[in-house]
PDB file of C-alpha atoms in Angstrom:
ATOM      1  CA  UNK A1168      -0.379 -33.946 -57.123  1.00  0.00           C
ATOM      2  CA  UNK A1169      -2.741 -36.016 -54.587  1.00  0.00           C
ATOM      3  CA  UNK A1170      -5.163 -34.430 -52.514  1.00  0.00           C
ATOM      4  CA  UNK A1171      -3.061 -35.175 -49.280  1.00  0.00           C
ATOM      5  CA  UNK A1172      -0.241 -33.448 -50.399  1.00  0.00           C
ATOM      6  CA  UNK A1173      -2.094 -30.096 -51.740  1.00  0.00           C
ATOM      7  CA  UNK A1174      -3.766 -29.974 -48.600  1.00  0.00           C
ATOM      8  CA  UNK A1175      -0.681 -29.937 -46.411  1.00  0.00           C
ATOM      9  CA  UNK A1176       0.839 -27.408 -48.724  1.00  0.00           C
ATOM     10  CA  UNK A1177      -2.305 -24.988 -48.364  1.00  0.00           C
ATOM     11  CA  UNK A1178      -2.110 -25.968 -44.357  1.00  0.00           C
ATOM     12  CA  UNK A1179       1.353 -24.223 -44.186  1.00  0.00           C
ATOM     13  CA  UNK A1180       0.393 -21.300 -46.160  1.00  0.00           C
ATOM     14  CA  UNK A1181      -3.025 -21.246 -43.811  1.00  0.00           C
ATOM     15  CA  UNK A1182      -0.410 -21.142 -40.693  1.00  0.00           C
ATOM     16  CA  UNK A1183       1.317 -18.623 -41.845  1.00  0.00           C
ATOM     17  CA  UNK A1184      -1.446 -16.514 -42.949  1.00  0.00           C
ATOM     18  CA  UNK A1185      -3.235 -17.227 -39.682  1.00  0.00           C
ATOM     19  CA  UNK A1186       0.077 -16.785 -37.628  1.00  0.00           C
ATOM     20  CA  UNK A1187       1.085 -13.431 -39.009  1.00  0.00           C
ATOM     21  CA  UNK A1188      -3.012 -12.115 -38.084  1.00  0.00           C
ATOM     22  CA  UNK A1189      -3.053 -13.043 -34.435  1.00  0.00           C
ATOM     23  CA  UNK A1190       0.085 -11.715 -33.796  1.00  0.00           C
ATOM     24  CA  UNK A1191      -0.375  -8.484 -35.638  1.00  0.00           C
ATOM     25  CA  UNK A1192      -3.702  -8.528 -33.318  1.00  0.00           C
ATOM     26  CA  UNK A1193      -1.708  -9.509 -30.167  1.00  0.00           C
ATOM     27  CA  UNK A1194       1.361  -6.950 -30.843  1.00  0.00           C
ATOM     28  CA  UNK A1195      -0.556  -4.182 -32.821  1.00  0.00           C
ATOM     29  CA  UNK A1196       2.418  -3.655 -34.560  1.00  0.00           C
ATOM     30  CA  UNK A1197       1.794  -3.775 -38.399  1.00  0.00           C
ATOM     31  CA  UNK A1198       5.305  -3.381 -39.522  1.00  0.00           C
ATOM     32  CA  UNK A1199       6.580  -6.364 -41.221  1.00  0.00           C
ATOM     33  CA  UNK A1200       9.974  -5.922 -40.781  1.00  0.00           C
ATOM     34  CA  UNK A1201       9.558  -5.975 -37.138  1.00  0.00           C
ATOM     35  CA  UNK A1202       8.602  -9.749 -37.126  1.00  0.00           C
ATOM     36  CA  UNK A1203      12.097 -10.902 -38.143  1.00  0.00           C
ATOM     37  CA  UNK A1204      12.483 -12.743 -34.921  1.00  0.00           C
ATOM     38  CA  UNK A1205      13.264 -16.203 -33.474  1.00  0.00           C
ATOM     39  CA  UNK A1206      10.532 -16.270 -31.508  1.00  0.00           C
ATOM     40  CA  UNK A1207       7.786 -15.508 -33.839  1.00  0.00           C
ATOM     41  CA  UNK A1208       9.337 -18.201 -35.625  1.00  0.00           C
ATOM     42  CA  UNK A1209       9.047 -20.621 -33.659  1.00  0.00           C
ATOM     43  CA  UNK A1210       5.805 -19.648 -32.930  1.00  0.00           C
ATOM     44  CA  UNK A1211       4.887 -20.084 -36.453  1.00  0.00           C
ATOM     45  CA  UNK A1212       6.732 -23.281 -36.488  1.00  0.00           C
ATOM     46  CA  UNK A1213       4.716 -25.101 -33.634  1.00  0.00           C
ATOM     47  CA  UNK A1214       0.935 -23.647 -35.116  1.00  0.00           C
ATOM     48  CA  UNK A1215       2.410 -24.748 -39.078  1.00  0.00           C
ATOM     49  CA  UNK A1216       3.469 -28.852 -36.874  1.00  0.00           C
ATOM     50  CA  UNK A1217      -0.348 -28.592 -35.351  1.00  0.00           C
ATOM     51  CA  UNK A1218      -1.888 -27.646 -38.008  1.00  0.00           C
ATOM     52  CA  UNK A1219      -0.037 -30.623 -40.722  1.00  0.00           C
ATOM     53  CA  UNK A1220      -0.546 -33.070 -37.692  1.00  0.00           C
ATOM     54  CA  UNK A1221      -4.411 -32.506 -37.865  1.00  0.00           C
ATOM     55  CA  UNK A1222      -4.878 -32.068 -41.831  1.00  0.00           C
ATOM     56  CA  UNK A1223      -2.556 -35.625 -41.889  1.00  0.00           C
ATOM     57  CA  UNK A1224      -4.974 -37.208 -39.864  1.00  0.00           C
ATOM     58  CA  UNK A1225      -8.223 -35.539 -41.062  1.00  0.00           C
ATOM     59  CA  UNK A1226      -6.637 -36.834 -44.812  1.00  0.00           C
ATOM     60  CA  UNK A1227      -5.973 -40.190 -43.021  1.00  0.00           C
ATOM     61  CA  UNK A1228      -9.284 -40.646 -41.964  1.00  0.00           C
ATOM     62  CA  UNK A1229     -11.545 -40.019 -45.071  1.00  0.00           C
ATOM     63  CA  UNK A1230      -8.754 -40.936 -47.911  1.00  0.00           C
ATOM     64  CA  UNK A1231      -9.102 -44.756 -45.762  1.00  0.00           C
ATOM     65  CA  UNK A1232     -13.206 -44.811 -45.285  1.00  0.00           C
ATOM     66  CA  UNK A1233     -14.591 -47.456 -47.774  1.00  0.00           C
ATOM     67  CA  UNK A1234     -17.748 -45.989 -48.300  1.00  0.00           C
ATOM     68  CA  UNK A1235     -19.881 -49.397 -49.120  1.00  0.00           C
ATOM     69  CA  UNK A1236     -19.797 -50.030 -45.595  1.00  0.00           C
ATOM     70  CA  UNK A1237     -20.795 -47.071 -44.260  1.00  0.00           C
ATOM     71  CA  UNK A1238     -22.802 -45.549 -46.599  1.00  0.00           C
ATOM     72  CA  UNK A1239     -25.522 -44.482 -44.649  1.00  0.00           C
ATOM     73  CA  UNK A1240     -23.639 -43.163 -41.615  1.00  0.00           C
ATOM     74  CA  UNK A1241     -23.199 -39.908 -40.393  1.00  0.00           C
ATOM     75  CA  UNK A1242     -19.175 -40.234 -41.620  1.00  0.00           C
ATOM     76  CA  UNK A1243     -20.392 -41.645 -44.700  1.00  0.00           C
ATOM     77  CA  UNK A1244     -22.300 -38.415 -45.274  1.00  0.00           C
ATOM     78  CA  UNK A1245     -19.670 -36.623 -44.834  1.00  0.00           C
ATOM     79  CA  UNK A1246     -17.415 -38.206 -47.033  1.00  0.00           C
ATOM     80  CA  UNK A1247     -20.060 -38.273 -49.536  1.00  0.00           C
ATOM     81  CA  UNK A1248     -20.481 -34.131 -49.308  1.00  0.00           C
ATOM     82  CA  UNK A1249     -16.607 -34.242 -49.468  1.00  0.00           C
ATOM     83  CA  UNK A1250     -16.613 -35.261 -52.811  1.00  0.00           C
ATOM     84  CA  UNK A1251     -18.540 -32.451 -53.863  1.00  0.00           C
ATOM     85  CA  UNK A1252     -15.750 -30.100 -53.764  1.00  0.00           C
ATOM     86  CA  UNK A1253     -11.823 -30.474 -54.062  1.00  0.00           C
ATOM     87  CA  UNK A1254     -10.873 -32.535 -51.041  1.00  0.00           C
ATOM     88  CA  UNK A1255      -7.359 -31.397 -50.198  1.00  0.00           C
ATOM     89  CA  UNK A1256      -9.492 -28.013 -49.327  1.00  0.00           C
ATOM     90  CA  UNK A1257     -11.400 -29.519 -47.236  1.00  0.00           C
ATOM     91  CA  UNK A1258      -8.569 -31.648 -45.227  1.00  0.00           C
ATOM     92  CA  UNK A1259      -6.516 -28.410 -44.743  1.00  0.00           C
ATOM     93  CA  UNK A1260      -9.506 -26.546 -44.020  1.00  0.00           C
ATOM     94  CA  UNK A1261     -10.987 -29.130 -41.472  1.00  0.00           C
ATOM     95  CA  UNK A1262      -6.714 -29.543 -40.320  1.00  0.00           C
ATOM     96  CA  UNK A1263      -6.315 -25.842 -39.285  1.00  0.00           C
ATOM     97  CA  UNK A1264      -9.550 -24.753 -38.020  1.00  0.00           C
ATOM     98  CA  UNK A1265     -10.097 -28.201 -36.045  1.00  0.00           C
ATOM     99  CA  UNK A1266      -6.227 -27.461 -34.678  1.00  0.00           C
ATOM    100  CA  UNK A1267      -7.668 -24.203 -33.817  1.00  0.00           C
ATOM    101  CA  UNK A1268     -10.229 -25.898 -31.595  1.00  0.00           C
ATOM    102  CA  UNK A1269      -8.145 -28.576 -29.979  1.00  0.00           C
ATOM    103  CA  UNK A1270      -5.654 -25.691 -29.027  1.00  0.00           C
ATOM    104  CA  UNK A1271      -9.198 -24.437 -27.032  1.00  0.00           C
ATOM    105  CA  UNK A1272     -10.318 -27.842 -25.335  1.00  0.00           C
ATOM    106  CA  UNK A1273      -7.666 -29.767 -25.021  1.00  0.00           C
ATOM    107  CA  UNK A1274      -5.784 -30.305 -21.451  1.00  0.00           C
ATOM    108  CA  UNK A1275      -4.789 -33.170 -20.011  1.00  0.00           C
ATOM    109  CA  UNK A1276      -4.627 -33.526 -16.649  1.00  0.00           C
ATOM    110  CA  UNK A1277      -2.888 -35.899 -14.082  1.00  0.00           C
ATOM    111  CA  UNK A1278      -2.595 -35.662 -10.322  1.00  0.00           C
ATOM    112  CA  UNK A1279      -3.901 -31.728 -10.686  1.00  0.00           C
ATOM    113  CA  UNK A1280      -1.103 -31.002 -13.299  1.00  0.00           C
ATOM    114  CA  UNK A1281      -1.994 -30.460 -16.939  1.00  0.00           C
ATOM    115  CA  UNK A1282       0.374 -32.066 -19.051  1.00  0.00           C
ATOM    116  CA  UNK A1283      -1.025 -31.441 -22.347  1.00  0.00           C
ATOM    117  CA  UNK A1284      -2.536 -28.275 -21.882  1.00  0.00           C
ATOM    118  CA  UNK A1285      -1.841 -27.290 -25.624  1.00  0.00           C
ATOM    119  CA  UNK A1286      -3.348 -23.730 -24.844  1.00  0.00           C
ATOM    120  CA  UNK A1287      -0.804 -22.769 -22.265  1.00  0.00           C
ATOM    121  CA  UNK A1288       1.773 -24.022 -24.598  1.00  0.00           C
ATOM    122  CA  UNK A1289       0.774 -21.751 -27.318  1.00  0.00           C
ATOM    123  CA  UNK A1290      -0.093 -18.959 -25.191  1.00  0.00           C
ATOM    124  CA  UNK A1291       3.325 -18.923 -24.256  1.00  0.00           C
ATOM    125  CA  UNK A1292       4.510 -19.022 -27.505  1.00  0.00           C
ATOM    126  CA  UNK A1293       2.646 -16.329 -29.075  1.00  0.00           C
ATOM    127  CA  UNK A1294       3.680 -14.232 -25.729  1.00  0.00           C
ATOM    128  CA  UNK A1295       7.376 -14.932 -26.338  1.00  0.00           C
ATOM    129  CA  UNK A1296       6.711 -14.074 -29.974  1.00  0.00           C
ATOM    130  CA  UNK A1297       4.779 -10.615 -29.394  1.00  0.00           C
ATOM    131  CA  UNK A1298       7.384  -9.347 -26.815  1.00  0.00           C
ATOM    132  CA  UNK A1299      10.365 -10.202 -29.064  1.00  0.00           C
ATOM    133  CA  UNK A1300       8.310  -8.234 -32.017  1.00  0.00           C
ATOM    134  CA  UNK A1301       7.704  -5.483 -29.747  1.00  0.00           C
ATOM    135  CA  UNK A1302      11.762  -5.044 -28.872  1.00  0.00           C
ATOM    136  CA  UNK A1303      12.513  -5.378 -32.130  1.00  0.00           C
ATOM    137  CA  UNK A1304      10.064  -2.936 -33.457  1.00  0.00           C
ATOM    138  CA  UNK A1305      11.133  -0.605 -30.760  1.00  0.00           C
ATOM    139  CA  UNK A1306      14.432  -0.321 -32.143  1.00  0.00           C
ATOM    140  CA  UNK A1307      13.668   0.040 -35.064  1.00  0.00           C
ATOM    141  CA  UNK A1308      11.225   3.115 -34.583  1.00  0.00           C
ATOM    142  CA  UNK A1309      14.094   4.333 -32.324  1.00  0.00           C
ATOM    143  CA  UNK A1310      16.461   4.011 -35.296  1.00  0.00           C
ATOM    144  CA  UNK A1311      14.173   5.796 -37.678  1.00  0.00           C
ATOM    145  CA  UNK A1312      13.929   8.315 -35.939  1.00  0.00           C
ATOM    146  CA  UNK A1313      17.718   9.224 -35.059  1.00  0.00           C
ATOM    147  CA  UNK A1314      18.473   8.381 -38.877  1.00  0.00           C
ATOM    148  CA  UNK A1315      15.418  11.187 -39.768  1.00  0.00           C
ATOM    149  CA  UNK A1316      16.956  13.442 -37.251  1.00  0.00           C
ATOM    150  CA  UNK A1317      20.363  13.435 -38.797  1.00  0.00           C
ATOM    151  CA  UNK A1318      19.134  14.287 -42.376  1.00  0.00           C
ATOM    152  CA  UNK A1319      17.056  17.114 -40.926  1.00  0.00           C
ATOM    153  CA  UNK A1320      20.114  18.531 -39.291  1.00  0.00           C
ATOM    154  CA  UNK A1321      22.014  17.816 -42.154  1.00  0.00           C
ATOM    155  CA  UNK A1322      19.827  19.495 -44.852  1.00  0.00           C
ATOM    156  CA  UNK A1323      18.338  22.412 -43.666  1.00  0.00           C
ATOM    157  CA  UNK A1324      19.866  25.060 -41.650  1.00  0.00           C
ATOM    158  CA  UNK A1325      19.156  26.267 -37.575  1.00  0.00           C
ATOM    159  CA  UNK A1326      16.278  28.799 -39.174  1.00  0.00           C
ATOM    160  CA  UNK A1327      14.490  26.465 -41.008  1.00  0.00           C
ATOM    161  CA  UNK A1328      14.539  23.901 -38.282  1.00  0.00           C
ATOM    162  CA  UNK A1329      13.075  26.247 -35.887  1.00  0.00           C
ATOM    163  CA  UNK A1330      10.407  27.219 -38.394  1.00  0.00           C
ATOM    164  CA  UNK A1331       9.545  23.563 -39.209  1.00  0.00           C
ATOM    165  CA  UNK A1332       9.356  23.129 -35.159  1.00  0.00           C
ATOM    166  CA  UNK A1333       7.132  25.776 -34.886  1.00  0.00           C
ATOM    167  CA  UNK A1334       4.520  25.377 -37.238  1.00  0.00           C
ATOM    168  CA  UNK A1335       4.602  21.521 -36.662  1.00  0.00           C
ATOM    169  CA  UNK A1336       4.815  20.766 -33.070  1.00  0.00           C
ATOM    170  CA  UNK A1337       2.985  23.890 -32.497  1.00  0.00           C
ATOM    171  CA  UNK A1338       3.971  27.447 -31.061  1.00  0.00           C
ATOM    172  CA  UNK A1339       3.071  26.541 -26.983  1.00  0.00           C
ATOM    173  CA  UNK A1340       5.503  23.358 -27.510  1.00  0.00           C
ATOM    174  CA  UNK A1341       8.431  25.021 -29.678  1.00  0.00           C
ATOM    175  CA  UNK A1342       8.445  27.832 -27.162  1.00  0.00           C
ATOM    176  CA  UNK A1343       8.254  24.682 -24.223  1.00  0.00           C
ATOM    177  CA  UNK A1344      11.587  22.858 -25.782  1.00  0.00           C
ATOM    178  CA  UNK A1345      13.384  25.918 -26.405  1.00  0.00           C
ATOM    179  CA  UNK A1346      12.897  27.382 -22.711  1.00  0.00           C
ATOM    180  CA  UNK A1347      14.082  24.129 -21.324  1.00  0.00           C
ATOM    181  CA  UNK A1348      17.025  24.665 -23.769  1.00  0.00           C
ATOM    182  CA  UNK A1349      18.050  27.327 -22.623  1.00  0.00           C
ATOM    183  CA  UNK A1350      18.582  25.908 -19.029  1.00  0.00           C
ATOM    184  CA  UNK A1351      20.765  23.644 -19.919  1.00  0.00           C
ATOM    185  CA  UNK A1352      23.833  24.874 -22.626  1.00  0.00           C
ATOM    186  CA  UNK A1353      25.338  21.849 -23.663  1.00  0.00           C
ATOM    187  CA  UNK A1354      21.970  21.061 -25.525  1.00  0.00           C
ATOM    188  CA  UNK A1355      21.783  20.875 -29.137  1.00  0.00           C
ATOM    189  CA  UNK A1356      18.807  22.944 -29.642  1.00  0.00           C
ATOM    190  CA  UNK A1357      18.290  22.169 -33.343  1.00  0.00           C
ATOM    191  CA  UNK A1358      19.107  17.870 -33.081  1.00  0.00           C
ATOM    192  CA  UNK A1359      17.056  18.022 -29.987  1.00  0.00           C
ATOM    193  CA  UNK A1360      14.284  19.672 -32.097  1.00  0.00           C
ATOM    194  CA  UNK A1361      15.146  17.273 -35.427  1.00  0.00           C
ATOM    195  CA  UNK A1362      14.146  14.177 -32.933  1.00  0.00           C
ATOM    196  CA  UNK A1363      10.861  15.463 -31.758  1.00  0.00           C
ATOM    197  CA  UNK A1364      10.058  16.471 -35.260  1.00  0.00           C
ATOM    198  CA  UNK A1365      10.913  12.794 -36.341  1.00  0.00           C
ATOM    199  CA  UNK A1366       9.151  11.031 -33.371  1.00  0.00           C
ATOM    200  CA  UNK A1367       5.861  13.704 -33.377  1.00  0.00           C
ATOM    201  CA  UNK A1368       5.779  14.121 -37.315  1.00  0.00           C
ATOM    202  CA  UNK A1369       7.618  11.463 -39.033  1.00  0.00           C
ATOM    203  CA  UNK A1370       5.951  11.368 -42.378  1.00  0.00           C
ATOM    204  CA  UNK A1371       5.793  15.321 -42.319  1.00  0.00           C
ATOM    205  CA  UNK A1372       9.587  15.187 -42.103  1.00  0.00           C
ATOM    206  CA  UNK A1373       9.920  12.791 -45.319  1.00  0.00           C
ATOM    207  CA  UNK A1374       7.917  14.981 -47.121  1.00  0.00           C
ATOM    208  CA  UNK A1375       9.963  17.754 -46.810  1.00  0.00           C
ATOM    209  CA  UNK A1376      13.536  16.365 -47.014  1.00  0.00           C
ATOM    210  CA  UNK A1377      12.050  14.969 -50.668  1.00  0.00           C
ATOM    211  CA  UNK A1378      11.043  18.075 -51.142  1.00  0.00           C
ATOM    212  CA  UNK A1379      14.213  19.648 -50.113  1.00  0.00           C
ATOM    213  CA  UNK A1380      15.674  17.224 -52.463  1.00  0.00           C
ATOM    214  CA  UNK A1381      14.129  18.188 -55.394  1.00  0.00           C
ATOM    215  CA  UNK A1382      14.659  21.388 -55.704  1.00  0.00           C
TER     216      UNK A1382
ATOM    217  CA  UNK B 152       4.712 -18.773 -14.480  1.00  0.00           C
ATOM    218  CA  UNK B 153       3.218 -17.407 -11.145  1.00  0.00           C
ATOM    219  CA  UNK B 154       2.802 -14.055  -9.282  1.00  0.00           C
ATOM    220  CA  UNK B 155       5.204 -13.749  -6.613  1.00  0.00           C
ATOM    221  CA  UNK B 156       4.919 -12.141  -3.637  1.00  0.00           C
ATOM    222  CA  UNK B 157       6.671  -8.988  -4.523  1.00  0.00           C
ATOM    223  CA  UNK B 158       4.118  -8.802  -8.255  1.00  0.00           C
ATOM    224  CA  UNK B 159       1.027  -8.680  -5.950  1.00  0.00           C
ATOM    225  CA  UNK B 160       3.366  -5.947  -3.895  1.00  0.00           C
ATOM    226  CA  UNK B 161       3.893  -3.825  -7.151  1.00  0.00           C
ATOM    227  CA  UNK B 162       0.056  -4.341  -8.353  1.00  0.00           C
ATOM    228  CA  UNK B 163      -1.112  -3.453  -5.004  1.00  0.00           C
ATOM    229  CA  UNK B 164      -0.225   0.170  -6.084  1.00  0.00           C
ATOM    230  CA  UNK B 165      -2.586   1.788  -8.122  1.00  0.00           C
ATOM    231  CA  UNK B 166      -0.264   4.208  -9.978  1.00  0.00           C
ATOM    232  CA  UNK B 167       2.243   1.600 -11.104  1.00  0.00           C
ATOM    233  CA  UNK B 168      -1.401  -0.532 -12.172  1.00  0.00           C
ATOM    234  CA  UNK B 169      -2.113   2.332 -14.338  1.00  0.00           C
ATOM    235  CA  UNK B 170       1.263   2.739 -15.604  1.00  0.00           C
ATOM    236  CA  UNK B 171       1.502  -0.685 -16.558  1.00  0.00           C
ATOM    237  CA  UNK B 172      -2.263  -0.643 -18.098  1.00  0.00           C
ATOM    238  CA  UNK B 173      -1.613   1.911 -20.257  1.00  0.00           C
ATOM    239  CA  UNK B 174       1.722   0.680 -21.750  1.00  0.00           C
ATOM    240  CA  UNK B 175       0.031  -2.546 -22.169  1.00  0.00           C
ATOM    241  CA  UNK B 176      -3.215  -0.774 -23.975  1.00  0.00           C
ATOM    242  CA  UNK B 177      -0.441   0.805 -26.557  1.00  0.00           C
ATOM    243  CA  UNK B 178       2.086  -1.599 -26.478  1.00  0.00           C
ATOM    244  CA  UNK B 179       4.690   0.626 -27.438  1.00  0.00           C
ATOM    245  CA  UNK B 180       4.906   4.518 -25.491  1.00  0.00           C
ATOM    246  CA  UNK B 181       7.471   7.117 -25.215  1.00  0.00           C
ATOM    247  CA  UNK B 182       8.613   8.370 -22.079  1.00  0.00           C
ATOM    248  CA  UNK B 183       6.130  12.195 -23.369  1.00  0.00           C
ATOM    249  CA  UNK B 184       3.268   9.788 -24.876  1.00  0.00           C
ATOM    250  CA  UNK B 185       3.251   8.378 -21.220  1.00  0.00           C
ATOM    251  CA  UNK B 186       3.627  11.611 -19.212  1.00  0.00           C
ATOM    252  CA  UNK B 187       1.007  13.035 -21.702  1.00  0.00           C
ATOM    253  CA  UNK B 188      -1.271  10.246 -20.814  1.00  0.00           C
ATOM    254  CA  UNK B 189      -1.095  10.099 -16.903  1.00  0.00           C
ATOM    255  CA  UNK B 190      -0.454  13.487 -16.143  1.00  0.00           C
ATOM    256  CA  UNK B 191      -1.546  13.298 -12.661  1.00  0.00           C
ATOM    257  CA  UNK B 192       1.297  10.825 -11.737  1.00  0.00           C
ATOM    258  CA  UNK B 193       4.024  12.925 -10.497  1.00  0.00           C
ATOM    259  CA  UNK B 194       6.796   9.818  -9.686  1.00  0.00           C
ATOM    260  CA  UNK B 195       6.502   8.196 -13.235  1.00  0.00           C
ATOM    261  CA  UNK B 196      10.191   7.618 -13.128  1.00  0.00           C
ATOM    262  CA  UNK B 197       9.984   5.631  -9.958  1.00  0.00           C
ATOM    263  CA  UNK B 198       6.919   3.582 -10.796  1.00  0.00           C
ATOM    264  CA  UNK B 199       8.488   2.555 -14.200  1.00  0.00           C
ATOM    265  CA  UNK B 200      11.642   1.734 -12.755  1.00  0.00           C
ATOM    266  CA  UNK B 201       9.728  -0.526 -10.552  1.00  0.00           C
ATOM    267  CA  UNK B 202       7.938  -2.034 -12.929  1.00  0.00           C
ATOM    268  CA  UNK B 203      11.247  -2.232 -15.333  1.00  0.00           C
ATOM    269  CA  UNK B 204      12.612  -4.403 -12.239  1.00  0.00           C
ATOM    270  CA  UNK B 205       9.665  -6.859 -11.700  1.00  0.00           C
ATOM    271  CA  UNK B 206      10.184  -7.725 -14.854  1.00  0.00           C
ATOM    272  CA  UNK B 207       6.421  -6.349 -16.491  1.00  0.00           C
ATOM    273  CA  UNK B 208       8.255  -4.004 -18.846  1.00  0.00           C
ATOM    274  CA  UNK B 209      11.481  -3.650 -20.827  1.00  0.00           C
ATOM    275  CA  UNK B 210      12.489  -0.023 -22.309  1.00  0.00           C
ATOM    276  CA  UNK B 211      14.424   0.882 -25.391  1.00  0.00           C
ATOM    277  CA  UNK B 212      17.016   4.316 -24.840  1.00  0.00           C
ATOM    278  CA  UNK B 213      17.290   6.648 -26.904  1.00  0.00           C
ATOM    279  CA  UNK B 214      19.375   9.484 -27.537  1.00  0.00           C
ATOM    280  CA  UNK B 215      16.345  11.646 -26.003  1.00  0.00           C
ATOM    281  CA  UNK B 216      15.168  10.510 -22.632  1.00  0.00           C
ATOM    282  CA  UNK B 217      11.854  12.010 -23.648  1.00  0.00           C
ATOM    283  CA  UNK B 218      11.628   9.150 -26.736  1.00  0.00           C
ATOM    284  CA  UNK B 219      12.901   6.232 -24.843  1.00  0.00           C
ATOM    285  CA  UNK B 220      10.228   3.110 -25.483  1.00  0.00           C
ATOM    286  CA  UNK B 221       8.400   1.517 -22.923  1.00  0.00           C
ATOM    287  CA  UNK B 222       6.778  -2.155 -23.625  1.00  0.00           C
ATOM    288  CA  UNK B 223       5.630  -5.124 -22.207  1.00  0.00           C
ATOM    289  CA  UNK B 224       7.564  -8.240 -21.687  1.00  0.00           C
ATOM    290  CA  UNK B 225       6.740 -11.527 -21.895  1.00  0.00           C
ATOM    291  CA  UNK B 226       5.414 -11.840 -18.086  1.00  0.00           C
ATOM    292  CA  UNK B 227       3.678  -8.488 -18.799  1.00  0.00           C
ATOM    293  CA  UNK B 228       1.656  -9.717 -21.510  1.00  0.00           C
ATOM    294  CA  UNK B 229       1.334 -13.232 -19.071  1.00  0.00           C
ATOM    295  CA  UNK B 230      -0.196 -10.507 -16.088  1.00  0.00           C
ATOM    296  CA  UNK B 231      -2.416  -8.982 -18.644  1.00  0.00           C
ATOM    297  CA  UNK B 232      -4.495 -11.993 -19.911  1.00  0.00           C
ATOM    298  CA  UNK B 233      -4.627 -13.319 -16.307  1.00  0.00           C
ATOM    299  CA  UNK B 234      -6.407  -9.227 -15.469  1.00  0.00           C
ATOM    300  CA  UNK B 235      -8.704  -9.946 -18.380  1.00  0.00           C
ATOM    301  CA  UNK B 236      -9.824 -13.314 -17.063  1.00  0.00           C
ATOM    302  CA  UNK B 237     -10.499 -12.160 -13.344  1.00  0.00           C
TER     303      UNK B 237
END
């Protein structure tokens, strides 16, 4: 395989890589089933285009230098320390990082109005991409915790729940919910209780359904 | 995108600044993660109504009122790099 194609292969996996840490960064959401989204996939999509446009034309330049004439040069150098290592590492390397920096610098402007301001462009991007992540993510935490809130209620009985309530949310708060409760009688004490426990103490709550479960 | 005239009207108001701060410092809140947080904010409902309807933030029911989500949208994430750069 030439170096020109390796390098554009380890570009894309460099996007992705790259993509997936700034918006985990941006979003602070670490969950990666939350970044199923159109958005974030476009976003990846416009950072993987950059980034092959600039490792193409990094590979362009120094596969095409004839180093003969320009051996003493400061590009000459450079090819010269180039082939000291693999060179499709360092076109993708020089392609994504040097992306990186154009996204910085460059911006075009005409009459006052930027018309390549690559930054905005991205910016916008990676904003469109975080919010979708965030709604998605939101419904799925939301989800969780009705489905955790069902097997609670399910598997253990009205005691246990308000023993499980008490010790985990804490005597001042139990005592809180259920005096609010009793305010208002169509409340479902004990699925009322389930979805704090699920929200508050989620992994608490897994623990002892498998426990529940095994025994 | 720009800050219109009824934006600088909303951030004007230092509660619904705070509100918005905070859900933008978490990125995802509940309705009790957010009372918890600004306690001393007695119209929360109002101010994140307001800030639901300027667009800033977007909210996710659920079957508790209490766990309902709060996040930023897209423009809210916009009016938080443009705070960071001022």
């Amino acid at each position: 395989m030439n170096n020109t194609i390796l390098a554009l292969i380890v570009s894309i996996i460099l996007s992705g890589i790259l993509g997936i840490i700034q918006i985990a960064y941006d979003s602070k959401i670490y969950n990666i089933k939350g970044y199923l989204t159109l958005a974030f996939f476009i976003y990846l999509l416009i950072m993987t285009i950059g980034n092959i446009f600039v490792t193409l034309i990094t590979a362009s330049i120094f596969e095409n230098i004839d180093i003969s004439d320009i051996g003493n040069s400061s590009l000459g150098k450079i090819n010269t320390m180039l082939l000291q290592g693999p060179r499709w590492l360092w076109y993708s390397g020089i392609g994504v990082f040097g992306f990186q920096a154009l996204i910085q610098k460059v911006n075009i402007t005409i009459f006052d109005a930027g018309i390549l301001a690559i930054n905005e462009w991205i910016e916008k991007a990676k904003n469109s991409a975080t919010a979708s992540i965030l709604e998605r993510y939101a419904d799925i935490n939301i989800e969780n915790i009705r489905r955790l809130a069902n097997q609670l209620v399910d598997k253990f009985n009205i005691e246990e729940i308000h023993t499980l309530s008490s010790i985990h949310l804490g005597n001042d708060i139990y005592m809180e919910i259920t005096d609010q409760a009793k305010k208002n009688s169509n409340l479902n004490l004990e699925l009322y209780l389930a979805n704090i426990l699920a929200d508050e103490v989620p992994k608490v709550i897994k623990a002892e359904l498998k426990t529940k479960k095994n025994r | 995108m720009s800050i219109n005239p009824i934006l600088y009207k909303i951030l004007a108001d230092h509660d619904n600044v705070e509100v918005l701060q905070k859900i933008l410092k978490s990125r995802i809140l509940s309705k009790k993660q957010l009372e918890n947080k600004i306690s001393e904010i007695k119209n929360l409902n109002e101010v994140l109504k307001k800030l639901e309807d300027a667009g800033l933030i977007q909210k996710k029911k659920a079957s508790i009122n209490d766990l309902t989500r709060y996040f930023p949208t897209e423009k809210g994430l916009y009016l938080e790099k443009l705070m960071k750069n001022e």
